[in-house]
PDB file of C-alpha atoms in Angstrom:
ATOM      1  CA  MET A   1      58.055  -5.786  72.129  1.00 75.00           C
ATOM      2  CA  ASP A   2      54.613  -6.083  73.306  1.00 78.00           C
ATOM      3  CA  PRO A   3      52.458  -4.919  70.573  1.00 82.00           C
ATOM      4  CA  LEU A   4      50.182  -3.410  73.437  1.00 83.00           C
ATOM      5  CA  LEU A   5      52.788  -1.361  74.658  1.00 87.00           C
ATOM      6  CA  LEU A   6      54.149  -0.230  71.559  1.00 89.00           C
ATOM      7  CA  PRO A   7      50.959   2.540  70.924  1.00 89.00           C
ATOM      8  CA  TRP A   8      51.470   3.860  74.389  1.00 90.00           C
ATOM      9  CA  LEU A   9      55.201   4.461  73.743  1.00 91.00           C
ATOM     10  CA  LYS A  10      54.369   6.144  70.338  1.00 91.00           C
ATOM     11  CA  ALA A  11      51.722   8.727  72.247  1.00 92.00           C
ATOM     12  CA  ALA A  12      54.282   9.210  74.910  1.00 93.00           C
ATOM     13  CA  ALA A  13      56.998  10.168  72.232  1.00 93.00           C
ATOM     14  CA  LEU A  14      54.242  12.578  70.635  1.00 93.00           C
ATOM     15  CA  CYS A  15      53.710  14.263  73.813  1.00 95.00           C
ATOM     16  CA  LEU A  16      57.267  15.123  74.505  1.00 96.00           C
ATOM     17  CA  PRO A  17      57.006  18.534  73.859  1.00 95.00           C
ATOM     18  CA  LEU A  18      53.724  18.699  76.074  1.00 94.00           C
ATOM     19  CA  TYR A  19      55.482  17.559  78.982  1.00 96.00           C
ATOM     20  CA  VAL A  20      58.452  20.192  78.387  1.00 95.00           C
ATOM     21  CA  ILE A  21      55.836  23.001  77.877  1.00 96.00           C
ATOM     22  CA  LEU A  22      53.765  22.015  81.194  1.00 95.00           C
ATOM     23  CA  GLY A  23      57.115  21.508  82.736  1.00 95.00           C
ATOM     24  CA  LYS A  24      58.482  24.934  82.116  1.00 96.00           C
ATOM     25  CA  PHE A  25      54.609  26.492  83.082  1.00 95.00           C
ATOM     26  CA  PHE A  26      54.588  24.382  86.786  1.00 95.00           C
ATOM     27  CA  PHE A  27      58.128  24.604  87.893  1.00 95.00           C
ATOM     28  CA  GLY A  28      60.433  27.114  85.452  1.00 93.00           C
ATOM     29  CA  THR A  29      63.761  25.581  86.302  1.00 94.00           C
ATOM     30  CA  TRP A  30      65.209  22.317  86.860  1.00 94.00           C
ATOM     31  CA  ASP A  31      65.796  23.133  90.533  1.00 94.00           C
ATOM     32  CA  ASP A  32      62.179  23.559  91.084  1.00 93.00           C
ATOM     33  CA  PHE A  33      61.386  20.384  89.409  1.00 95.00           C
ATOM     34  CA  LEU A  34      64.077  18.430  91.436  1.00 94.00           C
ATOM     35  CA  ASP A  35      62.670  19.971  94.734  1.00 92.00           C
ATOM     36  CA  GLY A  36      59.101  18.851  93.689  1.00 92.00           C
ATOM     37  CA  LEU A  37      60.335  15.388  93.392  1.00 94.00           C
ATOM     38  CA  ARG A  38      62.231  15.631  96.626  1.00 93.00           C
ATOM     39  CA  PHE A  39      59.038  16.804  98.448  1.00 93.00           C
ATOM     40  CA  LEU A  40      56.967  14.048  96.674  1.00 92.00           C
ATOM     41  CA  PHE A  41      58.998  11.240  98.169  1.00 94.00           C
ATOM     42  CA  THR A  42      59.468  12.939 101.454  1.00 92.00           C
ATOM     43  CA  PRO A  43      57.243  11.908 104.128  1.00 93.00           C
ATOM     44  CA  ASN A  44      55.019  14.639 105.363  1.00 91.00           C
ATOM     45  CA  TRP A  45      55.921  14.458 109.035  1.00 94.00           C
ATOM     46  CA  LEU A  46      59.692  14.697 108.139  1.00 95.00           C
ATOM     47  CA  SER A  47      58.778  17.894 106.415  1.00 93.00           C
ATOM     48  CA  LEU A  48      56.689  19.391 109.003  1.00 93.00           C
ATOM     49  CA  LEU A  49      59.710  18.476 111.654  1.00 94.00           C
ATOM     50  CA  ARG A  50      62.119  20.438 109.389  1.00 94.00           C
ATOM     51  CA  GLY A  51      59.743  23.378 108.809  1.00 93.00           C
ATOM     52  CA  GLU A  52      59.026  22.656 105.217  1.00 94.00           C
ATOM     53  CA  SER A  53      55.652  21.746 105.221  1.00 93.00           C
ATOM     54  CA  VAL A  54      53.959  24.450 103.632  1.00 94.00           C
ATOM     55  CA  SER A  55      56.791  24.084 100.598  1.00 93.00           C
ATOM     56  CA  ASP A  56      56.089  20.590 100.889  1.00 94.00           C
ATOM     57  CA  PHE A  57      52.652  20.876 100.425  1.00 95.00           C
ATOM     58  CA  TYR A  58      52.758  23.112  97.483  1.00 95.00           C
ATOM     59  CA  ALA A  59      55.684  21.310  95.433  1.00 94.00           C
ATOM     60  CA  THR A  60      53.812  18.246  95.865  1.00 94.00           C
ATOM     61  CA  LEU A  61      50.516  19.600  94.715  1.00 95.00           C
ATOM     62  CA  LYS A  62      52.417  21.470  91.678  1.00 95.00           C
ATOM     63  CA  MET A  63      53.991  17.771  90.896  1.00 95.00           C
ATOM     64  CA  VAL A  64      51.001  15.699  91.069  1.00 95.00           C
ATOM     65  CA  LEU A  65      48.713  18.086  89.195  1.00 96.00           C
ATOM     66  CA  PHE A  66      52.101  18.060  86.431  1.00 97.00           C
ATOM     67  CA  LEU A  67      51.879  14.559  86.409  1.00 96.00           C
ATOM     68  CA  LEU A  68      48.074  14.193  85.771  1.00 97.00           C
ATOM     69  CA  LEU A  69      48.078  16.584  82.979  1.00 96.00           C
ATOM     70  CA  CYS A  70      50.831  14.489  81.317  1.00 96.00           C
ATOM     71  CA  ALA A  71      49.048  11.175  81.650  1.00 96.00           C
ATOM     72  CA  ALA A  72      45.750  12.832  80.633  1.00 96.00           C
ATOM     73  CA  GLY A  73      47.669  14.427  77.351  1.00 94.00           C
ATOM     74  CA  THR A  74      49.140  11.105  76.778  1.00 94.00           C
ATOM     75  CA  PHE A  75      45.797   9.424  77.175  1.00 93.00           C
ATOM     76  CA  PHE A  76      43.969  11.738  74.628  1.00 93.00           C
ATOM     77  CA  VAL A  77      47.011  11.270  72.190  1.00 92.00           C
ATOM     78  CA  HIS A  78      46.586   7.382  72.488  1.00 89.00           C
ATOM     79  CA  GLY A  79      42.918   7.484  72.164  1.00 87.00           C
ATOM     80  CA  LYS A  80      42.790   9.867  69.141  1.00 85.00           C
ATOM     81  CA  TYR A  81      45.544   8.545  66.998  1.00 80.00           C
ATOM     82  CA  PHE A  82      45.794   4.947  68.070  1.00 79.00           C
ATOM     83  CA  VAL A  83      42.315   3.418  68.943  1.00 75.00           C
ATOM     84  CA  SER A  84      40.225   2.856  65.670  1.00 64.00           C
ATOM     85  CA  VAL A  85      36.775   3.270  66.299  1.00 58.00           C
ATOM     86  CA  GLU A  86      34.303   1.126  64.321  1.00 56.00           C
ATOM     87  CA  SER A  87      30.717   2.116  64.010  1.00 50.00           C
TER      88      SER A  87
END
């Protein structure tokens, strides 16, 4: 395994409880999470034709914020525990 990738995988594993808590806060249920994924990959023009443009906007916004916060948590854990700072 790549030695540069291993600390990132460890940081992601340490953040699993954070991912669950954030997911519960943003989505509540698995159905809402799956709807967010569906709207994230659905083109906006198709949602507009289906009359789901407002739902698409909010579901995509929630999904993007969720992913950004998960990534930020992983970067924080990686920087805090896996990067040695020499002064």
